[in-house]
Amino acid sequence: MPRAGLSRAAVTDIAVELVDSAPDGFAGLTLAAVAARAGVAVPSLYKHIGSLAELRRAVALVGLSELLRRSSAATVGVAGPDALRALGRELRAFASGHPGLYAATQVAPDLNDPTALALAQVAHDTVSVVISVLRGFGLADERCVDAVRATRASVHGFVELEAHGGFGMPDDVDRSFEALLDVLVAGIGQLART
Amino acid sequence: MPRAGLSRAAVTDIAVELVDSAPDGFAGLTLAAVAARAGVAVPSLYKHIGSLAELRRAVALVGLSELLRRSSAATVGVAGPDALRALGRELRAFASGHPGLYAATQVAPDLNDPTALALAQVAHDTVSVVISVLRGFGLADERCVDAVRATRASVHGFVELEAHGGFGMPDDVDRSFEALLDVLVAGIGQLART
DNA sequence: GCCATTAAGCTAATACTATTAGCCAAAGCC
DNA sequence: GGCTTTGGCTAATAGTATTAGCTTAATGGC
C-alpha cells in the first residue's frame, strides 16, 4: 500500500484545477472527482479535509487571494476613472479565464472553519483595493461604501450574466462591458457631486 | 391505494413553495422534499415531470413569468428615470420576497424541453419591458442593448450580493441600492449623450 | 538499528440523492 | 360491466458524502 503523499494543500490544488476545467465548474465539484485525480479512494481525502464544504471554502480562499492579487496588480500606478476601468477589466478577465475559481469567490464564509479568518482578511483587503481605486473620485466618506457596492454589484452582475449565458443576443459583449464601465464612471462621478 | 390527484402544475406549485421557504432555496430543491409535501413516494413524481432538471426549469418559468408581470405592473404610466428606479426597486423587492423563485430565473434554458419556447418568450418579453423603460433616455439604437445589459447587470449583481451576504458591513443597504439607482440613471443619461 | 507512535491509506457500512423497471389498482370510456 | 389509461406503489441501480475501524507506511526516541 504505497502512499500518495497528499496534503491539505495538494487536495485543494486538485480541486482548484477541477473547478476550472470540469464542465459543471464549482457547483459540480465532487470528492469522487478529486479522489480520482489524486489516485486515491474517496474516504482517504478526509485525512486532509474536514468535509466537502470545507474544501469548497478552501478553494474560495484560493480564488479570493488570486482575485486580490490581480486587482492590486492591475491598479498600481493608475488613478480615478482609468483605475476603475482597469479593475473592472481585470475582474472580467479573471472570471473568464477561471470561471470555477471566480464562482468559488461567492461562497458564504463559515465561522468555526479553519480558514474563516484568512477568508475574512482577504475579503477585507479586496474591498480595500476597491476603496483605493474609488478614492480618485473625491467621494464623501458616507458615499464611499455605496460606491464600492455599486461597483462590485455592476461588474459582478455583468460577469455572472455573461458566464451563465444570460445575454441572449450575441451583440458585441466586449463593447457592452465597456459601456458598463462608462456608466459606472459617469454615475460615480455624479455620485461624488451630490 | 387512494390517489393524491397530482398533476404537472400541482407538482410545480409545490416546488415553487419549497424553493422560497426551504433554507437552501432553489439550489437545494429536492424531489424527496416535493414528494413529502405532496404525500407521495418519490418515483411517483415521474408520472408528472421528466426529471429534476425539468422541474427546475418549470419553476424557472413560473419565476420569470412573475418577474415579467411585476416589471410590467411597476412601470406602466411612468417614464425615464422614474421608470428605471421603479423597475429596479420592484426587482429587488421580488428577489427579497421570493429568493428561491428569483434564483430560479437564472437557470440556463434547455432546448428539447417542453417549456423551452414559453421560457424564451417570457425572457424576451422581460427584456422588452427594460427596453421600453430605457426608451425615455433617448438612447441611440446601437446603445440600447448596452444600456439594457448595464441595467440588468447592476441590479442583478446587487440583488445577488445582498442575498448571499456579500455586503460585509451592515451599513444601510437600502440607501446603497438607491445610490446604485442614482449611478445607473446618471450613467445611462451620460451614455445617451455620447 | 529497533521499537513505538503517528499518520495516511484502505474497505465496509450508512444515509442520502435521482432515476428506471415493473406491478397493481383507481378512474374514465364505450 | 369490462377495457384502457393513468397514477400510484415497491424494488433495484447508481451516484453522492460521511463515519468507523483496520492496516501499514513513515517517523522520532533511545
Short mmCIF file of C-alpha atoms (C1' of nucleotides) in Angstrom, two decimals:
data_model
loop_
_atom_site.label_atom_id
_atom_site.label_comp_id
_atom_site.label_asym_id
_atom_site.label_seq_id
_atom_site.Cartn_x
_atom_site.Cartn_y
_atom_site.Cartn_z
CA MET A 1 0.00 0.00 0.00
CA PRO A 2 2.20 2.86 -1.21
CA ARG A 3 1.34 6.40 -0.14
CA ALA A 4 0.14 9.08 -2.49
CA GLY A 5 1.82 11.82 -0.49
CA LEU A 6 -1.23 14.03 -0.28
CA SER A 7 -1.72 17.04 1.94
CA ARG A 8 -4.38 19.62 2.53
CA ALA A 9 -2.69 21.93 0.05
CA ALA A 10 -2.34 19.20 -2.57
CA VAL A 11 -6.01 18.27 -2.29
CA THR A 12 -7.00 21.92 -2.56
CA ASP A 13 -4.81 22.36 -5.63
CA ILE A 14 -6.52 19.45 -7.35
CA ALA A 15 -9.91 20.91 -6.51
CA VAL A 16 -8.83 24.26 -7.93
CA GLU A 17 -7.77 22.61 -11.17
CA LEU A 18 -11.05 20.70 -11.39
CA VAL A 19 -13.43 23.61 -10.87
CA ASP A 20 -11.85 25.46 -13.79
CA SER A 21 -11.72 22.51 -16.17
CA ALA A 22 -14.82 20.48 -15.30
CA PRO A 23 -17.99 21.32 -17.24
CA ASP A 24 -20.08 21.85 -14.11
CA GLY A 25 -17.47 24.08 -12.56
CA PHE A 26 -17.53 24.96 -8.91
CA ALA A 27 -21.11 23.81 -8.34
CA GLY A 28 -20.25 20.37 -9.70
CA LEU A 29 -17.14 19.85 -7.59
CA THR A 30 -17.21 16.36 -6.16
CA LEU A 31 -14.98 14.39 -3.81
CA ALA A 32 -15.12 11.48 -6.24
CA ALA A 33 -13.50 13.59 -8.94
CA VAL A 34 -10.84 14.90 -6.57
CA ALA A 35 -10.05 11.40 -5.31
CA ALA A 36 -9.84 10.04 -8.86
CA ARG A 37 -7.41 12.78 -9.87
CA ALA A 38 -5.36 12.16 -6.74
CA GLY A 39 -5.30 8.40 -7.37
CA VAL A 40 -6.82 7.68 -4.00
CA ALA A 41 -10.08 6.34 -2.53
CA VAL A 42 -12.70 8.90 -1.59
CA PRO A 43 -12.60 8.44 2.21
CA SER A 44 -8.85 8.99 2.19
CA LEU A 45 -9.49 12.65 1.45
CA TYR A 46 -10.94 13.08 4.93
CA LYS A 47 -7.44 12.70 6.34
CA HIS A 48 -6.71 16.13 4.84
CA ILE A 49 -10.01 17.97 4.75
CA GLY A 50 -12.96 18.04 7.11
CA SER A 51 -15.73 17.92 4.55
CA LEU A 52 -16.68 18.85 1.01
CA ALA A 53 -17.99 22.18 2.26
CA GLU A 54 -14.65 22.91 3.89
CA LEU A 55 -12.82 22.01 0.68
CA ARG A 56 -15.08 24.38 -1.20
CA ARG A 57 -14.19 27.14 1.23
CA ALA A 58 -10.51 26.33 0.78
CA VAL A 59 -10.99 26.76 -2.96
CA ALA A 60 -12.80 30.01 -2.25
CA LEU A 61 -9.79 31.24 -0.33
CA VAL A 62 -7.51 30.47 -3.26
CA GLY A 63 -9.89 32.26 -5.60
CA LEU A 64 -10.23 35.31 -3.42
CA SER A 65 -6.47 35.52 -2.91
CA GLU A 66 -5.85 35.38 -6.64
CA LEU A 67 -8.58 37.96 -7.19
CA LEU A 68 -6.92 40.25 -4.66
CA ARG A 69 -3.51 39.76 -6.24
CA ARG A 70 -4.80 40.59 -9.70
CA SER A 71 -6.87 43.52 -8.53
CA SER A 72 -3.87 45.06 -6.84
CA ALA A 73 -1.55 44.42 -9.75
CA ALA A 74 -3.99 45.92 -12.24
CA THR A 75 -4.42 49.17 -10.36
CA VAL A 76 -0.98 50.13 -9.10
CA GLY A 77 0.06 53.45 -10.55
CA VAL A 78 -3.34 54.25 -12.01
CA ALA A 79 -5.98 56.52 -10.55
CA GLY A 80 -9.55 57.67 -10.95
CA PRO A 81 -11.59 56.51 -13.94
CA ASP A 82 -8.63 54.72 -15.50
CA ALA A 83 -8.13 52.67 -12.36
CA LEU A 84 -11.81 51.80 -12.16
CA ARG A 85 -11.80 50.64 -15.77
CA ALA A 86 -8.63 48.61 -15.25
CA LEU A 87 -10.11 46.98 -12.16
CA GLY A 88 -13.30 46.08 -13.98
CA ARG A 89 -11.48 44.63 -16.96
CA GLU A 90 -9.19 42.58 -14.75
CA LEU A 91 -12.13 41.16 -12.83
CA ARG A 92 -13.90 40.17 -16.02
CA ALA A 93 -10.74 38.62 -17.41
CA PHE A 94 -10.27 36.59 -14.24
CA ALA A 95 -13.84 35.34 -14.33
CA SER A 96 -13.49 34.47 -17.99
CA GLY A 97 -10.20 32.62 -17.59
CA HIS A 98 -11.08 30.92 -14.32
CA PRO A 99 -14.85 30.50 -14.21
CA GLY A 100 -14.81 27.92 -11.44
CA LEU A 101 -12.44 29.87 -9.27
CA TYR A 102 -14.46 33.03 -9.78
CA ALA A 103 -17.68 31.24 -8.83
CA ALA A 104 -15.91 29.98 -5.72
CA THR A 105 -15.28 33.53 -4.55
CA GLN A 106 -19.02 33.92 -3.97
CA VAL A 107 -19.41 31.28 -1.26
CA ALA A 108 -20.67 32.43 2.09
CA PRO A 109 -17.95 32.22 4.74
CA ASP A 110 -18.49 29.96 7.72
CA LEU A 111 -17.30 30.63 11.23
CA ASN A 112 -15.61 27.73 13.06
CA ASP A 113 -13.83 26.94 9.82
CA PRO A 114 -10.02 26.94 9.98
CA THR A 115 -9.86 29.34 7.03
CA ALA A 116 -12.54 31.72 8.28
CA LEU A 117 -10.05 34.30 9.49
CA ALA A 118 -7.90 34.21 6.39
CA LEU A 119 -11.00 34.44 4.26
CA ALA A 120 -12.31 37.47 6.12
CA GLN A 121 -8.87 39.09 5.87
CA VAL A 122 -8.51 38.69 2.12
CA ALA A 123 -12.12 39.76 1.56
CA HIS A 124 -11.40 42.89 3.56
CA ASP A 125 -8.24 43.57 1.60
CA THR A 126 -10.09 43.16 -1.68
CA VAL A 127 -12.64 45.75 -0.63
CA SER A 128 -9.75 47.99 0.37
CA VAL A 129 -8.43 47.87 -3.17
CA VAL A 130 -11.79 48.98 -4.50
CA ILE A 131 -11.88 51.78 -1.95
CA SER A 132 -8.43 52.92 -3.02
CA VAL A 133 -9.48 52.87 -6.66
CA LEU A 134 -12.54 54.97 -5.91
CA ARG A 135 -10.56 57.46 -3.84
CA GLY A 136 -9.72 59.35 -7.00
CA PHE A 137 -13.37 60.28 -7.47
CA GLY A 138 -13.43 62.51 -4.41
CA LEU A 139 -16.41 60.84 -2.78
CA ALA A 140 -17.73 61.91 0.57
CA ASP A 141 -16.96 59.36 3.26
CA GLU A 142 -20.54 58.22 3.72
CA ARG A 143 -20.90 57.79 -0.06
CA CYS A 144 -17.84 55.59 -0.32
CA VAL A 145 -19.47 52.35 0.80
CA ASP A 146 -22.33 52.99 -1.62
CA ALA A 147 -19.88 53.47 -4.47
CA VAL A 148 -17.99 50.31 -3.56
CA ARG A 149 -21.21 48.33 -3.56
CA ALA A 150 -22.34 49.81 -6.86
CA THR A 151 -19.00 48.92 -8.42
CA ARG A 152 -18.96 45.36 -7.11
CA ALA A 153 -22.60 44.79 -7.99
CA SER A 154 -22.32 46.09 -11.55
CA VAL A 155 -19.20 44.19 -12.50
CA HIS A 156 -20.20 41.01 -10.72
CA GLY A 157 -23.67 41.10 -12.24
CA PHE A 158 -22.29 41.54 -15.74
CA VAL A 159 -19.73 38.80 -15.33
CA GLU A 160 -22.26 36.37 -13.97
CA LEU A 161 -24.88 37.05 -16.61
CA GLU A 162 -22.19 36.60 -19.23
CA ALA A 163 -20.95 33.35 -17.72
CA HIS A 164 -24.43 31.84 -17.45
CA GLY A 165 -25.44 32.77 -20.97
CA GLY A 166 -27.80 35.44 -19.73
CA PHE A 167 -27.18 37.70 -22.70
CA GLY A 168 -29.44 36.25 -25.34
CA MET A 169 -28.34 38.03 -28.48
CA PRO A 170 -24.67 37.78 -29.38
CA ASP A 171 -24.27 41.51 -29.82
CA ASP A 172 -20.72 42.51 -29.02
CA VAL A 173 -20.38 41.72 -25.33
CA ASP A 174 -16.97 43.40 -25.08
CA ARG A 175 -18.48 46.68 -26.23
CA SER A 176 -21.34 46.27 -23.75
CA PHE A 177 -18.84 45.82 -20.95
CA GLU A 178 -17.00 48.97 -21.93
CA ALA A 179 -20.37 50.72 -21.92
CA LEU A 180 -20.97 49.40 -18.41
CA LEU A 181 -17.66 50.90 -17.33
CA ASP A 182 -18.72 54.19 -18.94
CA VAL A 183 -21.97 54.07 -17.00
CA LEU A 184 -20.10 53.34 -13.79
CA VAL A 185 -17.52 56.10 -14.27
CA ALA A 186 -20.16 58.68 -15.14
CA GLY A 187 -22.51 57.53 -12.41
CA ILE A 188 -19.94 57.50 -9.63
CA GLY A 189 -18.63 60.84 -10.81
CA GLN A 190 -22.16 62.17 -10.42
CA LEU A 191 -22.44 60.48 -7.02
CA ALA A 192 -19.38 62.41 -5.88
CA ARG A 193 -21.04 65.71 -6.79
CA THR A 194 -24.11 65.17 -4.62
CA MET B 1 -54.28 2.85 -2.65
CA PRO B 2 -56.07 6.22 -2.89
CA ARG B 3 -54.80 8.77 -5.39
CA ALA B 4 -53.21 12.03 -4.46
CA GLY B 5 -54.64 13.79 -7.51
CA LEU B 6 -51.35 15.30 -8.60
CA SER B 7 -50.58 16.94 -11.91
CA ARG B 8 -47.62 18.66 -13.51
CA ALA B 9 -48.95 22.01 -12.34
CA ALA B 10 -49.54 20.78 -8.80
CA VAL B 11 -46.02 19.38 -8.56
CA THR B 12 -44.59 22.62 -9.91
CA ASP B 13 -46.61 24.63 -7.40
CA ILE B 14 -45.22 22.59 -4.53
CA ALA B 15 -41.69 23.10 -5.84
CA VAL B 16 -42.32 26.84 -6.07
CA GLU B 17 -43.45 26.93 -2.46
CA LEU B 18 -40.45 24.92 -1.36
CA VAL B 19 -37.73 26.99 -3.04
CA ASP B 20 -38.98 30.10 -1.28
CA SER B 21 -39.39 28.53 2.15
CA ALA B 22 -36.57 25.97 2.34
CA PRO B 23 -33.26 27.17 3.78
CA ASP B 24 -31.23 26.03 0.78
CA GLY B 25 -33.63 27.64 -1.64
CA PHE B 26 -33.54 26.83 -5.31
CA ALA B 27 -30.17 25.12 -5.22
CA GLY B 28 -31.38 22.75 -2.51
CA LEU B 29 -34.60 21.76 -4.24
CA THR B 30 -35.01 18.01 -3.98
CA LEU B 31 -37.53 15.52 -5.26
CA ALA B 32 -37.68 13.98 -1.80
CA ALA B 33 -38.93 17.25 -0.34
CA VAL B 34 -41.51 17.69 -3.10
CA ALA B 35 -42.75 14.13 -2.69
CA ALA B 36 -43.01 14.52 1.08
CA ARG B 37 -45.05 17.68 0.72
CA ALA B 38 -47.27 16.01 -1.86
CA GLY B 39 -47.76 12.96 0.36
CA VAL B 40 -46.43 10.63 -2.30
CA ALA B 41 -43.40 8.41 -2.94
CA VAL B 42 -40.54 9.94 -4.86
CA PRO B 43 -40.81 7.86 -8.06
CA SER B 44 -44.48 8.81 -8.40
CA LEU B 45 -43.38 12.32 -9.35
CA TYR B 46 -42.00 10.97 -12.60
CA LYS B 47 -45.56 10.44 -13.79
CA HIS B 48 -45.82 14.23 -13.98
CA ILE B 49 -42.31 15.51 -14.65
CA GLY B 50 -39.45 14.17 -16.71
CA SER B 51 -36.63 14.85 -14.29
CA LEU B 52 -35.47 17.13 -11.52
CA ALA B 53 -33.82 19.38 -14.08
CA GLU B 54 -37.09 19.73 -15.95
CA LEU B 55 -38.92 20.57 -12.72
CA ARG B 56 -36.32 23.23 -12.03
CA ARG B 57 -36.95 24.73 -15.45
CA ALA B 58 -40.69 24.65 -14.76
CA VAL B 59 -40.03 26.61 -11.57
CA ALA B 60 -37.87 28.98 -13.61
CA LEU B 61 -40.78 29.61 -15.96
CA VAL B 62 -43.04 30.47 -13.04
CA GLY B 63 -40.39 32.79 -11.66
CA LEU B 64 -39.75 34.54 -14.95
CA SER B 65 -43.48 34.96 -15.58
CA GLU B 66 -43.97 36.53 -12.19
CA LEU B 67 -40.94 38.73 -12.75
CA LEU B 68 -42.38 39.88 -16.06
CA ARG B 69 -45.78 40.55 -14.54
CA ARG B 70 -44.31 42.62 -11.73
CA SER B 71 -41.92 44.50 -14.02
CA SER B 72 -44.78 45.49 -16.29
CA ALA B 73 -47.06 46.47 -13.43
CA ALA B 74 -44.38 48.57 -11.79
CA THR B 75 -43.63 50.63 -14.88
CA VAL B 76 -46.97 51.35 -16.51
CA GLY B 77 -47.56 55.07 -16.67
CA VAL B 78 -44.04 56.01 -15.62
CA ALA B 79 -41.18 57.09 -17.84
CA GLY B 80 -37.50 57.88 -17.90
CA PRO B 81 -35.51 57.86 -14.65
CA ASP B 82 -38.63 57.30 -12.55
CA ALA B 83 -39.47 54.17 -14.51
CA LEU B 84 -35.92 52.86 -14.21
CA ARG B 85 -35.97 53.40 -10.46
CA ALA B 86 -39.37 51.74 -10.12
CA LEU B 87 -38.18 48.77 -12.16
CA GLY B 88 -35.08 48.36 -10.06
CA ARG B 89 -36.97 48.58 -6.78
CA GLU B 90 -39.56 46.08 -7.94
CA LEU B 91 -36.86 43.63 -8.98
CA ARG B 92 -35.13 43.91 -5.64
CA ALA B 93 -38.42 43.52 -3.78
CA PHE B 94 -39.21 40.39 -5.77
CA ALA B 95 -35.81 38.88 -5.07
CA SER B 96 -36.16 39.74 -1.39
CA GLY B 97 -39.65 38.31 -1.03
CA HIS B 98 -39.08 35.25 -3.21
CA PRO B 99 -35.39 34.39 -3.05
CA GLY B 100 -35.83 30.88 -4.39
CA LEU B 101 -38.03 31.96 -7.26
CA TYR B 102 -35.62 34.76 -8.13
CA ALA B 103 -32.68 32.35 -8.12
CA ALA B 104 -34.68 30.10 -10.40
CA THR B 105 -34.89 32.82 -13.04
CA GLN B 106 -31.15 32.45 -13.62
CA VAL B 107 -31.19 28.86 -14.90
CA ALA B 108 -29.90 28.26 -18.38
CA PRO B 109 -32.73 27.25 -20.73
CA ASP B 110 -32.57 23.87 -22.41
CA LEU B 111 -33.81 23.09 -25.88
CA ASN B 112 -35.91 19.91 -26.30
CA ASP B 113 -37.64 20.83 -23.06
CA PRO B 114 -41.43 21.25 -23.29
CA THR B 115 -41.19 24.68 -21.70
CA ALA B 116 -38.28 25.94 -23.81
CA LEU B 117 -40.47 28.02 -26.09
CA ALA B 118 -42.52 29.58 -23.32
CA LEU B 119 -39.33 30.31 -21.44
CA ALA B 120 -37.74 32.04 -24.40
CA GLN B 121 -40.93 34.02 -24.97
CA VAL B 122 -41.21 35.34 -21.43
CA ALA B 123 -37.49 36.10 -21.30
CA HIS B 124 -37.87 38.10 -24.49
CA ASP B 125 -40.87 39.97 -23.10
CA THR B 126 -38.98 40.79 -19.94
CA VAL B 127 -36.15 42.33 -21.93
CA SER B 128 -38.80 44.26 -23.90
CA VAL B 129 -40.01 45.85 -20.68
CA VAL B 130 -36.49 47.01 -19.88
CA ILE B 131 -36.15 48.40 -23.40
CA SER B 132 -39.40 50.31 -23.00
CA VAL B 133 -38.26 51.71 -19.69
CA LEU B 134 -34.98 52.89 -21.19
CA ARG B 135 -36.72 54.46 -24.18
CA GLY B 136 -37.23 57.64 -22.18
CA PHE B 137 -33.48 58.20 -22.07
CA GLY B 138 -33.24 58.87 -25.79
CA LEU B 139 -30.53 56.31 -26.44
CA ALA B 140 -29.18 55.65 -29.90
CA ASP B 141 -30.33 52.31 -31.21
CA GLU B 142 -26.94 50.67 -31.07
CA ARG B 143 -26.53 51.87 -27.47
CA CYS B 144 -29.81 50.38 -26.35
CA VAL B 145 -28.61 46.82 -25.91
CA ASP B 146 -25.63 48.08 -23.93
CA ALA B 147 -27.92 50.04 -21.63
CA VAL B 148 -30.21 47.05 -21.13
CA ARG B 149 -27.26 44.90 -20.20
CA ALA B 150 -25.85 47.51 -17.83
CA THR B 151 -29.21 47.79 -16.13
CA ARG B 152 -29.74 44.07 -15.77
CA ALA B 153 -26.18 43.50 -14.63
CA SER B 154 -26.20 46.23 -12.00
CA VAL B 155 -29.49 45.33 -10.40
CA HIS B 156 -28.93 41.59 -10.61
CA GLY B 157 -25.44 41.90 -9.16
CA PHE B 158 -26.66 43.99 -6.26
CA VAL B 159 -29.54 41.67 -5.50
CA GLU B 160 -27.34 38.62 -5.61
CA LEU B 161 -24.60 40.06 -3.46
CA GLU B 162 -27.24 41.12 -0.97
CA ALA B 163 -28.91 37.71 -0.94
CA HIS B 164 -25.65 35.82 -0.44
CA GLY B 165 -24.46 38.06 2.36
CA GLY B 166 -21.82 39.63 0.15
CA PHE B 167 -22.08 43.02 1.84
CA GLY B 168 -19.96 42.58 4.93
CA MET B 169 -20.72 45.69 6.93
CA PRO B 170 -24.38 46.28 7.77
CA ASP B 171 -24.32 49.85 6.50
CA ASP B 172 -27.74 50.81 5.24
CA VAL B 173 -28.27 48.56 2.23
CA ASP B 174 -31.45 50.35 1.20
CA ARG B 175 -29.52 53.58 0.87
CA SER B 176 -26.81 51.82 -1.11
CA PHE B 177 -29.41 50.49 -3.52
CA GLU B 178 -30.83 53.95 -4.04
CA ALA B 179 -27.28 55.10 -4.72
CA LEU B 180 -26.93 52.33 -7.29
CA LEU B 181 -30.07 53.60 -9.00
CA ASP B 182 -28.58 57.10 -8.95
CA VAL B 183 -25.43 55.77 -10.57
CA LEU B 184 -27.45 53.95 -13.17
CA VAL B 185 -29.66 56.93 -14.01
CA ALA B 186 -26.72 59.30 -14.28
CA GLY B 187 -24.59 56.80 -16.18
CA ILE B 188 -27.22 55.88 -18.73
CA GLY B 189 -28.09 59.54 -19.15
CA GLN B 190 -24.45 60.11 -19.98
CA LEU B 191 -24.46 57.10 -22.31
CA ALA B 192 -27.31 58.70 -24.25
CA ARG B 193 -25.24 61.83 -24.80
CA THR B 194 -22.32 60.04 -26.46
"C1'" DG C 1 19.11 -0.11 14.46
"C1'" DC C 2 14.90 -1.39 16.69
"C1'" DC C 3 10.50 -0.02 18.67
"C1'" DA C 4 6.58 2.81 19.45
"C1'" DT C 5 3.84 6.28 17.91
"C1'" DT C 6 1.62 8.93 14.43
"C1'" DA C 7 -0.39 9.50 10.21
"C1'" DA C 8 -2.15 8.04 5.69
"C1'" DG C 9 -4.09 4.98 3.13
"C1'" DC C 10 -7.77 1.15 2.71
"C1'" DT C 11 -12.54 -1.44 2.91
"C1'" DA C 12 -17.11 -1.66 4.65
"C1'" DA C 13 -21.23 0.37 6.02
"C1'" DT C 14 -24.81 4.14 6.39
"C1'" DA C 15 -27.68 7.52 4.65
"C1'" DC C 16 -28.85 10.45 1.41
"C1'" DT C 17 -29.80 11.71 -3.71
"C1'" DA C 18 -32.02 10.75 -8.72
"C1'" DT C 19 -33.66 7.50 -11.91
"C1'" DT C 20 -35.66 3.23 -14.21
"C1'" DA C 21 -38.44 -1.03 -14.32
"C1'" DG C 22 -42.28 -3.37 -13.44
"C1'" DC C 23 -46.61 -4.16 -10.85
"C1'" DC C 24 -51.36 -3.00 -9.32
"C1'" DA C 25 -55.33 -0.66 -8.60
"C1'" DA C 26 -58.22 3.52 -9.40
"C1'" DA C 27 -60.71 6.34 -12.85
"C1'" DG C 28 -62.78 7.02 -17.08
"C1'" DC C 29 -64.82 5.32 -21.63
"C1'" DC C 30 -67.69 2.62 -24.58
"C1'" DG D 1 -69.55 -4.24 -16.84
"C1'" DG D 2 -65.36 -4.74 -18.93
"C1'" DC D 3 -61.06 -2.38 -21.18
"C1'" DT D 4 -57.81 1.02 -21.38
"C1'" DT D 5 -55.37 4.59 -19.49
"C1'" DT D 6 -53.22 6.55 -15.83
"C1'" DG D 7 -51.34 7.44 -11.27
"C1'" DG D 8 -49.75 5.49 -7.56
"C1'" DC D 9 -46.53 1.77 -5.39
"C1'" DT D 10 -42.12 -1.21 -4.27
"C1'" DA D 11 -37.68 -2.77 -5.63
"C1'" DA D 12 -33.41 -2.04 -7.68
"C1'" DT D 13 -29.36 0.69 -9.59
"C1'" DA D 14 -26.06 4.11 -9.46
"C1'" DG D 15 -24.30 8.16 -7.73
"C1'" DT D 16 -23.24 11.34 -3.75
"C1'" DA D 17 -21.00 12.39 1.26
"C1'" DT D 18 -19.69 10.67 5.59
"C1'" DT D 19 -18.14 7.68 9.62
"C1'" DA D 20 -15.89 3.64 11.73
"C1'" DG D 21 -12.38 0.69 12.13
"C1'" DC D 22 -8.31 -1.69 10.26
"C1'" DT D 23 -3.53 -1.90 8.38
"C1'" DT D 24 0.54 -0.38 7.11
"C1'" DA D 25 3.94 3.13 5.91
"C1'" DA D 26 6.78 6.78 7.74
"C1'" DT D 27 8.90 8.95 11.56
"C1'" DG D 28 11.00 10.04 16.20
"C1'" DG D 29 13.27 8.32 20.60
"C1'" DC D 30 16.54 5.60 22.71
#
